[in-house]
Amino acid sequence: MSEKKPMLTAAQALDFLLSAVRPITETETVATLEANGRVLAQAQTSQLNVPPMDNTQMDGYAVRVTDCASGNAELRVAQRIPAGQVGQPLEAGTAARIFTGAMIPEGADAVVMQEQCELSGDVVTVRHTPQPGEWIRRTGEDIRAGSTILPAGTRLRAQELGLAASVGLAALPVLRRPRVAVFFTGDELAMPGEPLKPGAIYNSNRFTLRGLLENLGCDITDFGIVPDSLDATRATLREAAVGHDL
């Protein structure tokens, strides 16, 4: 009679499984909109500055600091600059009505928030003494062109996708998803929604395991419930071993 081998401990079994793991190296390119949960294959750098131009952080008035030294300056509002439009050079003694995100016009060196101004007709009274650069977000202040924004190996979440989109990346190189085959053995297993026969239980493991694998970003092939026999188990293992990583 052959001597039974001692059972592996949980730690030994885990070490054995991990020793057989090989990293996936195959890559594919997917649209950034479809890349949530994927693993980035190559580091990504920004080809542009963010913001790409000096712009305003506030709704208010773009001014020349030298025109506002009194703390109670009256300036003619010469132009209106919404976000997405380019204003004209700002002349001395004038102000530009400007809205959050809009490009700072040439000649302006500060923005005064609208709460510190009073408008009467086409004249604005600036009741504040601004400092150079006040409420101006400078070119490249958030991201510099040429800088790495996402290292290789990053699992892409909503915030990483937004970052990639902010520098114009419409597609991203990602690792192929792991291909995992699952099946469940036991003549006592039934699926939820089926009548539960005497001695049977519902196959809750199927839902738990599939949910865990989906959360990890795996492509799953589900072979369902396999009859409780050695031959059926072996046959399913042979079939599952083809084209799957696990």
Coordinates of C-alpha atoms in Angstrom, one line a residue:
M1 CA 0.0 0.0 0.0
S2 CA 1.5 3.3 -1.1
E3 CA 2.1 5.9 1.6
K4 CA -0.1 9.0 1.3
K5 CA 1.8 12.3 0.8
P6 CA 1.1 15.0 3.4
M7 CA -1.2 17.7 2.3
L8 CA 0.3 21.0 1.3
T9 CA -0.3 24.0 3.6
A10 CA -2.1 27.0 2.2
A11 CA 1.2 28.9 2.0
Q12 CA 2.9 26.0 0.2
A13 CA 0.1 25.7 -2.3
L14 CA 0.2 29.4 -3.0
D15 CA 4.0 29.3 -3.5
F16 CA 3.5 26.4 -5.9
L17 CA 0.9 28.3 -7.9
L18 CA 2.8 31.5 -8.0
S19 CA 6.0 29.8 -9.2
A20 CA 4.1 28.9 -12.4
V21 CA 2.9 32.4 -13.1
R22 CA 4.3 34.1 -16.2
P23 CA 3.6 37.7 -17.0
I24 CA 1.5 38.6 -20.0
T25 CA 3.5 40.5 -22.6
E26 CA 1.1 40.6 -25.5
T27 CA -0.3 44.1 -26.1
E28 CA -3.1 45.8 -28.0
T29 CA -4.2 49.3 -28.5
V30 CA -7.7 50.4 -27.3
A31 CA -9.6 53.6 -27.4
T32 CA -9.1 55.6 -24.2
L33 CA -12.9 55.5 -23.7
E34 CA -12.7 51.7 -23.6
A35 CA -9.5 51.4 -21.4
N36 CA -11.1 51.4 -17.9
G37 CA -9.6 48.6 -15.8
R38 CA -6.9 47.8 -18.3
V39 CA -3.1 47.7 -17.5
L40 CA -1.0 50.2 -19.4
A41 CA 1.7 48.5 -21.5
Q42 CA 4.0 51.5 -22.1
A43 CA 4.7 54.7 -20.3
Q44 CA 2.8 57.7 -21.7
T45 CA 4.2 61.2 -22.0
S46 CA 2.4 64.5 -22.7
Q47 CA 3.0 66.1 -26.1
L48 CA 1.6 69.4 -24.9
N49 CA 1.5 71.8 -22.0
V50 CA -1.6 71.8 -19.7
P51 CA -3.0 74.3 -19.7
P52 CA -1.8 75.0 -23.3
M53 CA -1.9 78.8 -22.7
D54 CA -2.1 81.3 -19.9
N55 CA -5.8 81.4 -18.8
T56 CA -7.9 82.7 -16.0
Q57 CA -9.0 80.8 -12.9
M58 CA -11.9 83.2 -12.2
D59 CA -14.7 85.0 -13.8
G60 CA -13.7 88.7 -13.7
Y61 CA -11.7 91.3 -15.5
A62 CA -8.3 91.0 -17.1
V63 CA -6.3 94.1 -16.4
R64 CA -2.9 95.7 -16.4
V65 CA -1.5 95.9 -12.8
T66 CA -0.1 99.4 -13.4
D67 CA -3.6 100.6 -14.2
C68 CA -5.0 99.4 -10.9
A69 CA -2.4 100.8 -8.4
S70 CA -4.9 103.1 -6.7
G71 CA -7.1 100.3 -5.5
N72 CA -10.1 102.1 -6.9
A73 CA -9.4 102.3 -10.6
E74 CA -12.0 103.0 -13.3
L75 CA -11.4 101.2 -16.6
R76 CA -13.3 101.0 -19.8
V77 CA -14.4 97.5 -20.6
A78 CA -13.1 97.2 -24.2
Q79 CA -13.8 93.5 -24.9
R80 CA -15.5 90.3 -23.7
I81 CA -13.6 87.0 -23.7
P82 CA -15.5 83.8 -23.1
A83 CA -13.6 80.5 -22.8
G84 CA -12.6 79.1 -26.2
Q85 CA -12.2 82.6 -27.8
V86 CA -9.0 84.7 -28.2
G87 CA -9.2 88.3 -27.2
Q88 CA -7.4 91.4 -28.6
P89 CA -4.3 92.9 -27.1
L90 CA -5.3 94.8 -24.0
E91 CA -4.7 98.6 -24.3
A92 CA -3.6 100.7 -21.3
G93 CA -6.6 102.1 -19.3
T94 CA -8.9 99.3 -20.4
A95 CA -10.1 96.0 -19.0
A96 CA -11.4 92.8 -20.6
R97 CA -14.5 91.0 -19.2
I98 CA -13.2 87.4 -19.0
F99 CA -14.6 84.1 -18.0
T100 CA -13.0 81.0 -16.3
G101 CA -10.7 79.1 -18.6
A102 CA -10.4 81.9 -21.2
M103 CA -7.0 82.8 -22.6
I104 CA -5.4 85.9 -21.1
P105 CA -5.1 88.6 -23.7
E106 CA -1.7 90.0 -24.6
G107 CA -0.9 93.0 -22.3
A108 CA -2.9 91.8 -19.3
D109 CA -0.9 90.6 -16.3
A110 CA -3.6 89.9 -13.7
V111 CA -7.3 89.0 -13.3
V112 CA -9.5 90.7 -10.7
M113 CA -12.5 88.5 -9.7
Q114 CA -15.9 90.0 -10.5
E115 CA -16.8 90.2 -6.8
Q116 CA -14.1 92.9 -6.4
C117 CA -15.5 95.0 -9.2
E118 CA -18.5 97.2 -9.9
L119 CA -19.8 97.6 -13.5
S120 CA -21.6 100.7 -14.6
G121 CA -22.3 100.8 -18.3
D122 CA -19.0 100.1 -20.1
V123 CA -16.9 101.2 -17.1
V124 CA -15.7 98.9 -14.4
T125 CA -14.5 100.1 -11.0
V126 CA -11.8 97.8 -9.7
R127 CA -11.8 97.9 -5.9
H128 CA -8.7 95.9 -5.4
T129 CA -5.0 96.3 -6.0
P130 CA -4.0 93.1 -7.9
Q131 CA -0.5 91.5 -7.9
P132 CA 1.2 90.4 -11.2
G133 CA -0.1 87.0 -12.1
E134 CA -3.1 87.1 -9.8
W135 CA -5.7 84.5 -10.8
I136 CA -3.7 83.5 -13.9
R137 CA -3.0 79.9 -14.5
R138 CA 0.3 79.7 -16.4
T139 CA 1.0 77.6 -19.5
G140 CA 2.2 74.1 -18.4
E141 CA 1.4 74.8 -14.7
D142 CA -0.4 71.4 -14.4
I143 CA 1.6 69.3 -16.9
R144 CA 4.7 70.1 -18.9
A145 CA 5.2 68.9 -22.5
G146 CA 7.5 65.9 -22.5
S147 CA 6.8 64.8 -18.9
T148 CA 5.7 61.3 -18.1
I149 CA 2.0 61.3 -17.0
L150 CA 1.4 57.5 -16.7
P151 CA 4.1 54.9 -16.0
A152 CA 3.9 51.4 -17.6
G153 CA 2.0 48.9 -15.5
T154 CA -0.6 51.4 -14.3
R155 CA -4.0 49.9 -13.9
L156 CA -6.2 52.5 -15.6
R157 CA -9.0 54.0 -13.6
A158 CA -11.4 56.9 -14.2
Q159 CA -8.8 59.4 -13.0
E160 CA -6.0 58.0 -15.2
L161 CA -8.3 58.0 -18.2
G162 CA -9.3 61.7 -17.6
L163 CA -5.6 62.5 -17.3
A164 CA -4.8 60.8 -20.6
A165 CA -7.7 62.6 -22.3
S166 CA -6.5 66.0 -21.0
V167 CA -3.3 65.7 -23.1
G168 CA -5.2 64.4 -26.2
L169 CA -4.5 60.7 -26.0
A170 CA -7.4 59.1 -27.9
A171 CA -6.0 55.5 -27.6
L172 CA -3.7 53.7 -25.2
P173 CA -1.4 50.6 -25.5
V174 CA -2.5 48.0 -22.9
L175 CA -1.6 44.4 -22.0
R176 CA -3.9 41.7 -23.2
R177 CA -6.5 40.6 -20.7
P178 CA -5.7 37.3 -18.8
R179 CA -7.8 34.5 -20.3
V180 CA -9.3 32.4 -17.5
A181 CA -11.4 29.2 -17.8
V182 CA -13.7 28.3 -14.9
F183 CA -15.9 25.3 -14.2
F184 CA -17.7 23.9 -11.2
T185 CA -18.0 20.2 -10.2
G186 CA -20.7 18.6 -8.1
D187 CA -23.8 16.7 -8.9
E188 CA -25.5 18.5 -6.0
L189 CA -25.1 21.9 -7.7
A190 CA -28.1 23.8 -9.1
M191 CA -28.4 27.3 -10.5
P192 CA -30.4 30.0 -8.9
G193 CA -33.9 30.0 -10.4
E194 CA -34.0 26.2 -10.7
P195 CA -36.1 24.1 -8.3
L196 CA -33.9 22.9 -5.5
K197 CA -34.0 19.1 -5.3
P198 CA -33.5 17.2 -2.1
G199 CA -29.8 17.2 -1.2
A200 CA -29.0 20.0 -3.7
I201 CA -27.5 23.4 -3.1
Y202 CA -27.2 26.5 -5.3
N203 CA -24.0 27.2 -7.1
S204 CA -23.0 30.4 -5.3
N205 CA -19.3 29.9 -6.1
R206 CA -19.9 30.5 -9.7
F207 CA -21.1 34.0 -9.1
T208 CA -18.4 34.8 -6.5
L209 CA -15.6 33.6 -8.7
R210 CA -16.8 35.2 -11.8
G211 CA -17.3 38.5 -10.0
L212 CA -13.8 38.4 -8.6
L213 CA -12.3 37.7 -12.0
E214 CA -14.3 40.3 -13.8
N215 CA -13.1 42.9 -11.2
L216 CA -9.5 41.9 -12.1
G217 CA -10.2 42.5 -15.8
C218 CA -10.1 38.9 -16.9
D219 CA -11.6 37.4 -20.0
I220 CA -13.7 34.5 -18.7
T221 CA -14.7 31.3 -20.4
D222 CA -17.4 29.6 -18.3
F223 CA -17.7 25.8 -18.8
G224 CA -20.5 25.6 -16.3
I225 CA -21.3 22.7 -14.0
V226 CA -19.4 19.6 -14.8
P227 CA -20.6 16.1 -13.7
D228 CA -19.0 14.7 -10.6
S229 CA -16.8 12.2 -12.3
L230 CA -13.0 11.9 -12.9
D231 CA -13.4 11.4 -16.6
A232 CA -15.7 14.5 -17.0
T233 CA -13.3 16.6 -14.9
R234 CA -10.2 15.5 -16.9
A235 CA -12.0 16.2 -20.2
T236 CA -13.0 19.7 -19.1
L237 CA -9.5 20.4 -17.8
R238 CA -8.0 19.4 -21.2
E239 CA -10.5 21.6 -23.1
A240 CA -10.0 24.5 -20.7
A241 CA -6.2 24.3 -21.0
V242 CA -6.3 25.3 -24.6
G243 CA -6.2 29.0 -25.2
H244 CA -6.3 30.1 -21.5
D245 CA -3.7 31.4 -19.1
L246 CA -5.4 30.0 -16.1

